[in-house]
Coordinates of N, CA and C and ligand atoms in Angstrom, one line a residue:
X1 N -15.4 33.8 33.7 CA -15.7 33.1 32.5 C -15.5 34.0 31.3
X2 N -14.9 33.5 30.3 CA -14.7 34.3 29.0 C -16.0 34.5 28.4
X3 N -16.2 35.7 27.8 CA -17.4 35.9 27.1 C -17.3 35.2 25.7
X4 N -18.5 35.1 25.1 CA -18.5 34.4 23.8 C -17.6 35.1 22.8
X5 N -17.6 36.5 22.9 CA -16.8 37.2 21.9 C -15.3 36.9 22.1
X6 N -14.9 36.9 23.5 CA -13.5 36.6 23.8 C -13.1 35.2 23.2
X7 N -14.0 34.2 23.4 CA -13.7 32.9 22.9 C -13.5 32.9 21.4
X8 N -14.4 33.6 20.7 CA -14.3 33.6 19.3 C -13.0 34.2 18.8
X9 N -12.6 35.3 19.5 CA -11.4 36.0 19.1 C -10.2 35.1 19.4
X10 N -10.2 34.4 20.5 CA -9.1 33.5 20.8 C -9.0 32.4 19.7
X11 N -10.2 31.9 19.4 CA -10.2 30.8 18.4 C -9.7 31.3 17.0
X12 N -10.1 32.5 16.7 CA -9.6 33.1 15.4 C -8.1 33.2 15.4
X13 N -7.6 33.7 16.5 CA -6.1 33.9 16.6 C -5.4 32.6 16.5
X14 N -5.9 31.6 17.2 CA -5.3 30.2 17.1 C -5.3 29.7 15.7
X15 N -6.4 29.9 15.0 CA -6.6 29.3 13.7 C -5.6 30.1 12.7
X16 N -5.5 31.4 12.9 CA -4.5 32.2 12.1 C -3.1 31.6 12.2
X17 N -2.7 31.4 13.5 CA -1.4 30.8 13.8 C -1.2 29.5 13.1
X18 N -2.2 28.7 13.2 CA -2.2 27.3 12.6 C -2.1 27.4 11.1
X19 N -2.8 28.3 10.5 CA -2.8 28.5 9.0 C -1.4 29.0 8.6
X20 N -0.8 29.9 9.3 CA 0.6 30.4 9.0 C 1.6 29.2 9.0
X21 N 1.4 28.4 10.1 CA 2.3 27.3 10.2 C 2.2 26.3 9.1
X22 N 0.9 26.0 8.7 CA 0.7 25.0 7.6 C 1.1 25.6 6.3
X23 N 0.8 26.9 6.1 CA 1.2 27.5 4.8 C 2.8 27.5 4.6
X24 N 3.5 27.8 5.8 CA 4.9 27.7 5.7 C 5.4 26.3 5.3
X25 N 4.8 25.3 5.9 CA 5.3 23.9 5.6 C 5.0 23.6 4.2
X26 N 3.8 24.0 3.7 CA 3.5 23.8 2.3 C 4.5 24.4 1.3
X27 N 4.9 25.7 1.7 CA 5.8 26.4 0.8 C 7.2 25.7 0.8
X28 N 7.5 25.1 1.9 CA 8.8 24.4 2.0 C 8.9 23.1 1.2
X29 N 7.7 22.5 1.0 CA 7.7 21.2 0.2 C 7.6 21.5 -1.3
X30 N 8.7 21.5 -1.9 CA 8.8 21.9 -3.3 C 9.2 20.7 -4.2
X31 N 9.6 19.6 -3.6 CA 10.1 18.5 -4.4 C 9.0 17.7 -5.0
X32 N 9.1 17.3 -6.3 CA 8.1 16.5 -7.0 C 8.8 15.2 -7.4
X33 N 8.3 14.1 -6.9 CA 9.0 12.8 -7.3 C 8.1 11.6 -7.1
X34 N 8.4 10.5 -7.7 CA 7.7 9.3 -7.5 C 8.0 8.8 -6.1
X35 N 7.0 8.3 -5.4 CA 7.1 7.9 -4.0 C 7.1 6.4 -3.8
X36 N 7.8 5.9 -2.8 CA 7.6 4.6 -2.3 C 6.9 4.7 -1.0
X37 N 5.7 4.1 -0.9 CA 4.8 4.1 0.3 C 4.8 2.7 0.8
X38 N 5.1 2.6 2.1 CA 5.1 1.2 2.7 C 4.0 1.2 3.8
X39 N 3.1 0.3 3.7 CA 2.0 0.2 4.7 C 2.2 -1.2 5.4
X40 N 2.6 -1.1 6.6 CA 2.9 -2.3 7.3 C 2.2 -2.4 8.7
X41 N 2.6 -3.4 9.5 CA 1.9 -3.5 10.8 C 0.8 -4.5 10.8
X42 N 0.3 -4.8 12.0 CA -0.6 -5.9 12.2 C -2.1 -5.4 12.1
X43 N -2.3 -4.1 12.1 CA -3.7 -3.6 12.0 C -4.3 -3.7 10.6
X44 N -5.6 -3.7 10.6 CA -6.3 -3.8 9.3 C -6.2 -2.4 8.6
X45 N -6.1 -2.5 7.2 CA -6.2 -1.2 6.5 C -5.0 -1.0 5.5
X46 N -4.1 -2.0 5.4 CA -3.0 -1.9 4.5 C -3.4 -2.0 3.0
X47 N -4.0 -3.1 2.7 CA -4.3 -3.3 1.3 C -5.5 -2.3 0.9
X48 N -6.4 -2.2 1.8 CA -7.5 -1.3 1.4 C -7.1 0.2 1.3
X49 N -6.1 0.6 2.0 CA -5.5 1.9 1.8 C -4.8 2.0 0.4
X50 N -4.1 0.9 0.1 CA -3.4 0.9 -1.2 C -4.4 1.0 -2.4
X51 N -5.6 0.3 -2.2 CA -6.6 0.4 -3.3 C -7.3 1.7 -3.3
X52 N -7.3 2.4 -2.2 CA -7.8 3.8 -2.1 C -6.9 4.7 -3.0
X53 N -5.6 4.5 -2.9 CA -4.7 5.3 -3.7 C -4.9 4.9 -5.2
X54 N -5.2 3.6 -5.5 CA -5.4 3.2 -6.9 C -6.7 4.0 -7.4
X55 N -7.7 4.0 -6.6 CA -8.9 4.7 -7.0 C -8.7 6.2 -7.3
X56 N -7.9 6.8 -6.4 CA -7.5 8.2 -6.5 C -6.8 8.5 -7.8
X57 N -5.8 7.6 -8.0 CA -4.9 7.7 -9.2 C -5.7 7.6 -10.5
X58 N -6.6 6.6 -10.5 CA -7.5 6.4 -11.7 C -8.4 7.6 -11.9
X59 N -8.9 8.2 -10.8 CA -9.7 9.4 -10.9 C -9.0 10.5 -11.6
X60 N -7.6 10.6 -11.4 CA -6.8 11.6 -12.1 C -6.3 11.2 -13.4
X61 N -6.8 10.1 -13.9 CA -6.4 9.6 -15.3 C -5.0 9.0 -15.4
X62 N -4.4 8.6 -14.2 CA -3.1 7.9 -14.3 C -3.2 6.5 -14.7
X63 N -2.1 5.9 -15.2 CA -2.0 4.5 -15.6 C -1.4 3.7 -14.4
X64 N -2.1 2.6 -14.1 CA -1.8 1.9 -12.8 C -1.6 0.4 -13.1
X65 N -0.9 -0.2 -12.1 CA -0.7 -1.7 -12.1 C -0.9 -2.2 -10.7
X66 N -1.4 -3.4 -10.6 CA -1.5 -4.1 -9.3 C -0.9 -5.5 -9.4
X67 N 0.0 -5.8 -8.5 CA 0.5 -7.1 -8.4 C 0.2 -7.6 -7.0
X68 N -0.6 -8.7 -6.9 CA -1.0 -9.3 -5.6 C -0.1 -10.5 -5.4
X69 N 0.7 -10.5 -4.4 CA 1.6 -11.6 -4.2 C 1.1 -12.8 -3.4
X70 N -0.1 -12.6 -2.8 CA -0.8 -13.7 -2.1 C -2.2 -13.7 -2.5
X71 N -2.6 -14.8 -3.0 CA -4.0 -15.0 -3.5 C -4.8 -15.5 -2.3
X72 N -5.9 -14.8 -2.0 CA -6.8 -15.3 -0.9 C -7.7 -16.4 -1.4
X73 N -8.6 -16.8 -0.4 CA -9.6 -17.8 -0.7 C -10.7 -17.2 -1.5
X74 N -11.1 -16.0 -1.2 CA -12.2 -15.4 -1.8 C -11.8 -14.5 -3.0
X75 N -12.7 -14.4 -4.0 CA -12.5 -13.4 -5.1 C -12.7 -12.0 -4.4
X76 N -11.7 -11.1 -4.5 CA -11.8 -9.9 -3.8 C -12.6 -8.8 -4.6
X77 N -13.2 -7.9 -3.9 CA -13.9 -6.8 -4.5 C -13.0 -5.9 -5.3
X78 N -11.7 -5.8 -4.8 CA -10.8 -4.9 -5.6 C -10.4 -5.5 -6.9
X79 N -10.3 -6.9 -7.0 CA -10.0 -7.5 -8.3 C -11.2 -7.4 -9.2
X80 N -12.4 -7.6 -8.7 CA -13.6 -7.5 -9.5 C -13.8 -6.1 -10.0
X81 N -13.5 -5.1 -9.1 CA -13.7 -3.7 -9.5 C -12.7 -3.2 -10.5
X82 N -11.4 -3.6 -10.4 CA -10.3 -3.0 -11.2 C -9.7 -3.9 -12.3
X83 N -10.0 -5.2 -12.3 CA -9.3 -6.0 -13.3 C -9.5 -5.7 -14.7
X84 N -10.7 -5.2 -15.1 CA -11.0 -4.9 -16.5 C -10.9 -3.4 -16.8
X85 N -10.4 -2.6 -15.8 CA -10.3 -1.2 -16.0 C -9.2 -1.0 -17.1
X86 N -9.5 -0.1 -18.1 CA -8.6 0.1 -19.2 C -7.3 0.7 -18.8
X87 N -7.2 1.3 -17.6 CA -5.9 1.9 -17.2 C -5.3 1.1 -16.0
X88 N -5.7 -0.2 -15.8 CA -5.1 -1.0 -14.8 C -4.6 -2.3 -15.4
X89 N -3.3 -2.6 -15.1 CA -2.8 -4.0 -15.4 C -2.8 -4.7 -14.1
X90 N -3.5 -5.9 -14.0 CA -3.7 -6.5 -12.7 C -3.2 -8.0 -12.8
X91 N -2.3 -8.3 -11.9 CA -1.7 -9.7 -11.8 C -1.9 -10.2 -10.4
X92 N -2.4 -11.4 -10.3 CA -2.5 -12.1 -9.0 C -1.7 -13.4 -9.1
X93 N -0.9 -13.5 -8.0 CA 0.0 -14.7 -8.0 C -0.9 -16.0 -8.0
X94 N -0.4 -17.0 -8.8 CA -1.2 -18.1 -9.1 C -1.5 -19.0 -7.8
X95 N -0.6 -19.1 -6.9 CA -0.9 -20.0 -5.7 C -1.8 -19.2 -4.7
X96 N -2.2 -20.0 -3.7 CA -3.0 -19.4 -2.6 C -2.1 -19.0 -1.5
X97 N -2.6 -18.8 -0.3 CA -1.8 -18.5 0.9 C -0.8 -19.6 1.1
X98 N 0.4 -19.2 1.5 CA 1.5 -20.2 1.6 C 1.2 -21.3 2.6
X99 N 0.4 -21.0 3.6 CA 0.1 -22.0 4.6 C -1.0 -23.0 4.1
X100 N -1.6 -22.6 2.9 CA -2.5 -23.6 2.3 C -1.8 -24.5 1.3
X101 N -0.9 -23.9 0.5 CA -0.2 -24.7 -0.5 C 0.8 -25.6 0.2
X102 N 1.4 -25.2 1.2 CA 2.4 -26.0 2.0 C 3.4 -26.6 1.1
X103 N 3.8 -25.9 0.0 CA 4.7 -26.4 -0.9 C 5.7 -25.3 -1.3
X104 N 6.8 -25.2 -0.6 CA 7.7 -24.1 -0.7 C 8.3 -23.9 -2.1
X105 N 8.6 -25.0 -2.8 CA 9.1 -24.9 -4.2 C 8.1 -24.3 -5.1
X106 N 6.9 -24.7 -5.0 CA 5.8 -24.2 -5.8 C 5.6 -22.7 -5.5
X107 N 5.6 -22.3 -4.3 CA 5.5 -20.9 -3.9 C 6.6 -20.1 -4.4
X108 N 7.8 -20.6 -4.3 CA 8.9 -19.8 -4.8 C 8.8 -19.6 -6.3
X109 N 8.4 -20.6 -7.1 CA 8.3 -20.5 -8.5 C 7.2 -19.5 -8.9
X110 N 6.1 -19.5 -8.1 CA 5.0 -18.6 -8.4 C 5.4 -17.2 -8.0
X111 N 6.2 -17.0 -6.9 CA 6.6 -15.7 -6.5 C 7.5 -15.1 -7.6
X112 N 8.4 -15.9 -8.1 CA 9.4 -15.4 -9.1 C 8.7 -15.0 -10.4
X113 N 7.7 -15.9 -10.8 CA 6.9 -15.5 -12.0 C 6.2 -14.2 -11.9
X114 N 5.6 -14.0 -10.7 CA 4.9 -12.8 -10.4 C 5.8 -11.6 -10.3
X115 N 7.0 -11.8 -9.7 CA 8.0 -10.7 -9.6 C 8.4 -10.3 -11.0
X116 N 8.5 -11.2 -11.9 CA 8.9 -10.9 -13.3 C 8.0 -9.8 -13.9
X117 N 6.7 -9.9 -13.6 CA 5.7 -8.9 -14.1 C 6.0 -7.6 -13.4
X118 N 6.3 -7.6 -12.1 CA 6.5 -6.4 -11.3 C 7.8 -5.7 -11.9
X119 N 8.8 -6.5 -12.1 CA 10.1 -6.0 -12.6 C 9.9 -5.3 -13.9
X120 N 9.1 -5.9 -14.8 CA 8.9 -5.2 -16.1 C 8.2 -3.9 -15.9
X121 N 7.2 -3.9 -15.0 CA 6.4 -2.7 -14.8 C 7.2 -1.6 -14.1
X122 N 8.2 -2.0 -13.3 CA 9.1 -1.1 -12.6 C 10.1 -0.4 -13.6
X123 N 10.1 -0.9 -14.8 CA 11.0 -0.3 -15.8 C 10.2 0.5 -16.9
X124 N 8.9 0.6 -16.7 CA 8.0 1.2 -17.7 C 7.5 2.5 -17.2
X125 N 8.0 3.6 -17.9 CA 7.7 4.9 -17.4 C 6.3 5.4 -17.8
X126 N 5.6 4.5 -18.5 CA 4.2 4.9 -18.8 C 3.3 4.5 -17.7
X127 N 3.8 3.7 -16.7 CA 3.0 3.3 -15.5 C 3.3 4.3 -14.4
X128 N 2.2 5.0 -13.9 CA 2.4 6.0 -12.9 C 2.3 5.5 -11.5
X129 N 1.6 4.4 -11.2 CA 1.4 3.9 -9.9 C 1.4 2.4 -9.9
X130 N 2.2 1.8 -9.1 CA 2.2 0.3 -9.0 C 1.9 -0.1 -7.5
X131 N 0.9 -1.0 -7.3 CA 0.7 -1.6 -6.0 C 1.3 -2.9 -5.9
X132 N 2.2 -3.1 -5.0 CA 2.8 -4.5 -4.8 C 2.2 -5.0 -3.5
X133 N 1.1 -5.6 -3.6 CA 0.3 -6.0 -2.4 C 0.8 -7.2 -1.8
X134 N 1.1 -7.2 -0.5 CA 1.6 -8.4 0.2 C 3.1 -8.8 -0.2
X135 N 3.8 -7.8 -0.8 CA 5.2 -8.1 -1.2 C 6.1 -8.5 0.0
X136 N 5.8 -7.9 1.2 CA 6.7 -8.0 2.3 C 7.0 -9.5 2.6
X137 N 5.9 -10.3 2.5 CA 6.1 -11.8 2.8 C 7.1 -12.5 1.9
X138 N 7.1 -12.0 0.6 CA 8.0 -12.7 -0.3 C 9.5 -12.5 0.1
X139 N 9.7 -11.4 0.8 CA 11.0 -11.1 1.3 C 11.3 -11.8 2.6
X140 N 10.3 -11.7 3.5 CA 10.6 -12.4 4.8 C 10.7 -13.9 4.7
X141 N 9.9 -14.5 3.8 CA 10.0 -15.9 3.6 C 11.3 -16.3 2.7
X142 N 11.9 -15.3 2.2 CA 13.1 -15.5 1.3 C 12.7 -16.1 -0.1
X143 N 11.5 -15.8 -0.5 CA 11.1 -16.3 -1.8 C 11.7 -15.5 -3.0
X144 N 12.0 -14.2 -2.7 CA 12.6 -13.3 -3.7 C 13.9 -12.8 -3.1
X145 N 14.8 -12.5 -4.0 CA 16.1 -11.9 -3.6 C 15.9 -10.4 -3.2
X146 N 16.1 -10.2 -1.9 CA 15.8 -8.9 -1.4 C 16.6 -7.8 -2.1
X147 N 17.9 -8.1 -2.4 CA 18.8 -7.1 -3.0 C 18.2 -6.7 -4.4
X148 N 17.8 -7.7 -5.1 CA 17.3 -7.4 -6.5 C 16.0 -6.6 -6.4
X149 N 15.1 -6.9 -5.4 CA 13.9 -6.1 -5.3 C 14.2 -4.7 -4.9
X150 N 15.1 -4.5 -4.0 CA 15.5 -3.1 -3.6 C 16.1 -2.3 -4.8
X151 N 17.0 -3.0 -5.5 CA 17.6 -2.3 -6.7 C 16.6 -1.9 -7.7
X152 N 15.6 -2.9 -8.0 CA 14.6 -2.5 -9.0 C 13.7 -1.4 -8.6
X153 N 13.4 -1.3 -7.3 CA 12.6 -0.2 -6.7 C 13.4 1.1 -6.9
X154 N 14.7 1.0 -6.6 CA 15.5 2.3 -6.6 C 15.7 2.8 -8.0
X155 N 15.8 1.8 -9.0 CA 16.1 2.2 -10.4 C 14.8 2.5 -11.2
X156 N 13.7 2.5 -10.6 CA 12.4 2.7 -11.4 C 12.4 4.1 -11.9
X157 N 11.4 4.4 -12.8 CA 11.3 5.8 -13.4 C 11.1 6.8 -12.3
X158 N 11.6 8.0 -12.5 CA 11.7 9.0 -11.4 C 10.3 9.4 -10.9
X159 N 9.3 9.4 -11.7 CA 8.0 9.9 -11.3 C 7.0 8.8 -10.9
X160 N 7.5 7.5 -10.9 CA 6.6 6.4 -10.7 C 6.4 6.2 -9.1
X161 N 5.1 6.1 -8.8 CA 4.8 5.8 -7.4 C 4.6 4.3 -7.2
X162 N 5.1 3.8 -6.0 CA 5.0 2.4 -5.7 C 4.4 2.3 -4.3
X163 N 3.4 1.5 -4.1 CA 2.8 1.2 -2.8 C 3.0 -0.2 -2.4
X164 N 3.6 -0.5 -1.3 CA 4.0 -1.8 -0.9 C 3.2 -2.1 0.4
X165 N 2.5 -3.3 0.5 CA 1.8 -3.6 1.7 C 2.3 -5.0 2.3
X166 N 2.0 -5.2 3.5 CA 2.3 -6.5 4.2 C 2.9 -6.2 5.5
X167 N 2.7 -7.2 6.4 CA 3.3 -7.1 7.8 C 4.8 -7.3 7.7
X168 N 5.4 -6.8 8.8 CA 6.9 -7.0 9.0 C 7.7 -6.5 7.8
X169 N 7.5 -5.3 7.3 CA 8.3 -4.8 6.2 C 9.8 -4.8 6.7
X170 N 10.7 -5.3 5.8 CA 12.1 -5.4 6.2 C 12.7 -4.0 6.3
X171 N 13.7 -3.9 7.1 CA 14.4 -2.6 7.4 C 14.9 -1.9 6.0
X172 N 15.3 -2.8 5.1 CA 15.8 -2.2 3.8 C 14.7 -1.5 3.0
X173 N 13.5 -2.1 3.1 CA 12.3 -1.5 2.4 C 12.0 -0.1 3.1
X174 N 12.0 -0.2 4.4 CA 11.7 1.0 5.2 C 12.7 2.1 4.9
X175 N 13.9 1.7 4.8 CA 15.0 2.6 4.5 C 14.8 3.4 3.2
X176 N 14.4 2.7 2.1 CA 14.3 3.3 0.8 C 12.9 4.0 0.6
X177 N 12.0 3.8 1.5 CA 10.6 4.3 1.3 C 10.6 5.8 1.7
X178 N 9.7 6.6 1.1 CA 9.5 8.0 1.4 C 8.5 8.1 2.5
X179 N 7.4 7.3 2.5 CA 6.4 7.3 3.4 C 6.1 5.9 4.0
X180 N 6.1 5.8 5.3 CA 5.9 4.5 5.9 C 4.9 4.6 7.0
X181 N 3.8 3.8 7.0 CA 2.9 3.8 8.1 C 2.8 2.4 8.6
X182 N 2.8 2.3 10.0 CA 2.6 1.1 10.6 C 1.3 1.0 11.3
X183 N 0.4 0.2 10.7 CA -1.0 0.1 11.3 C -1.0 -0.8 12.5
X184 N -1.6 -0.3 13.6 CA -1.6 -1.0 14.8 C -3.0 -1.6 15.0
X185 N -3.1 -2.9 15.4 CA -4.4 -3.5 15.6 C -4.9 -3.1 17.1
X186 N -6.0 -2.5 17.2 CA -6.6 -2.2 18.5 C -7.5 -3.4 18.8
X187 N -8.4 -3.7 17.9 CA -9.2 -4.9 18.0 C -9.6 -5.3 16.6
X188 N -10.0 -6.6 16.4 CA -10.4 -7.0 15.1 C -11.6 -8.0 15.3
X189 N -12.6 -7.8 14.5 CA -13.9 -8.6 14.6 C -13.6 -10.1 14.6
X190 N -12.6 -10.5 13.7 CA -12.3 -11.9 13.6 C -11.9 -12.6 14.9
X191 N -11.3 -11.8 15.8 CA -10.9 -12.3 17.1 C -12.1 -12.6 18.0
X192 N -13.2 -12.0 17.6 CA -14.5 -12.2 18.4 C -15.4 -13.2 17.7
X193 N -14.7 -14.0 16.8 CA -15.5 -15.1 16.2 C -16.4 -14.7 15.0
X194 N -16.1 -13.4 14.5 CA -17.0 -12.9 13.4 C -16.3 -13.3 12.1
X195 N -17.2 -13.8 11.2 CA -16.7 -14.2 9.9 C -16.2 -13.0 9.1
X196 N -15.3 -13.3 8.1 CA -14.9 -12.2 7.2 C -16.1 -11.7 6.4
X197 N -16.2 -10.4 6.3 CA -17.4 -9.8 5.7 C -17.0 -9.2 4.3
X198 N -17.9 -9.6 3.3 CA -17.7 -9.1 2.0 C -17.8 -7.5 2.0
X199 N -16.9 -6.9 1.2 CA -16.9 -5.5 1.2 C -16.0 -4.8 2.2
X200 N -15.9 -5.4 3.4 CA -15.1 -4.8 4.5 C -13.7 -5.6 4.5
X201 N -13.8 -6.9 4.4 CA -12.6 -7.7 4.5 C -12.0 -8.2 3.2
X202 N -12.9 -8.3 2.2 CA -12.3 -8.8 0.9 C -13.1 -8.3 -0.3
Ligands
ATP1 P1 -7.4 -4.9 4.4 O1 -7.2 -5.7 3.1 O2 -8.7 -5.1 5.0 O3 -6.9 -3.5 4.3 P2 -4.8 -5.6 5.5 O4 -4.3 -5.6 4.1 O5 -4.3 -4.6 6.4 O6 -6.4 -5.6 5.5 P3 -3.9 -8.4 5.7 O7 -2.9 -8.8 6.7 O8 -3.5 -8.3 4.3 O9 -4.5 -7.0 6.2 O10 -5.1 -9.3 5.8 C1 -6.2 -9.4 5.0 C2 -7.4 -9.9 5.6 O11 -7.2 -10.2 7.0 C3 -8.6 -8.9 5.6 O12 -9.8 -9.7 5.4 C4 -8.6 -8.3 6.9 O13 -9.8 -7.8 7.4 C5 -8.0 -9.3 7.8 N1 -7.2 -8.8 8.9 C6 -6.5 -7.7 8.8 N2 -5.9 -7.4 10.0 C7 -6.4 -8.4 10.9 C8 -6.2 -8.7 12.3 N3 -5.4 -7.9 13.0 N4 -6.7 -9.8 12.8 C9 -7.5 -10.6 12.0 N5 -7.7 -10.4 10.7 C10 -7.2 -9.3 10.1
MG2 MG1 -3.4 -6.9 2.8

């Protein structure tokens, strides 16, 4: 059996190697640019992660905007928290979930009107971070022109960050993104008959 001193020495050596490796990688990362972050997949945590980045950005004094492409049934905590913040411009699409409106023409008109706000913000270099929450559905349902969305994202100001959420992110979005995470659902309370919970779910 290794003595406690031997274990400590081994641990120290391993940590030194780890630190060298991490320091090297940090040194190699020298590029500074606005990012496209895509949070997709079936697991919980896409929108809440995006709003975590909003909170971080506001903490640093950045100017932010939020566009929510699908309006839920409940008034969300994130809307209540950030809608009146002096450095947040917040837009929520006028219609509800598409399976509730059941009116494709109305949904398309609402999606286009909401996209017009996003497009304006994507040309405004005073906006540091934009959240396009649930944008992916507007592309998979064909409510917005994918090519136009991709072009606007690519032509945005060089230092502007964009966070896009929603399931089934299209390959074109993934292609132009810098960071993509696919959240996997392991289990969800809802599947066990548990109601949505204020603060955790909305
Ligand atoms: P959150 O806003 O909690 O981060 P999300 O953005 O990843 O969730 P959405 O698909 O936008 O997920 O769904 C929003 C709502 O649906 C939330 O109330 C969330 O708790 C719930 N939800 C998320 N994932 C699942 C799932 N796998 N099964 C059932 N409900 C889910
Ligand atoms: Mg979401």
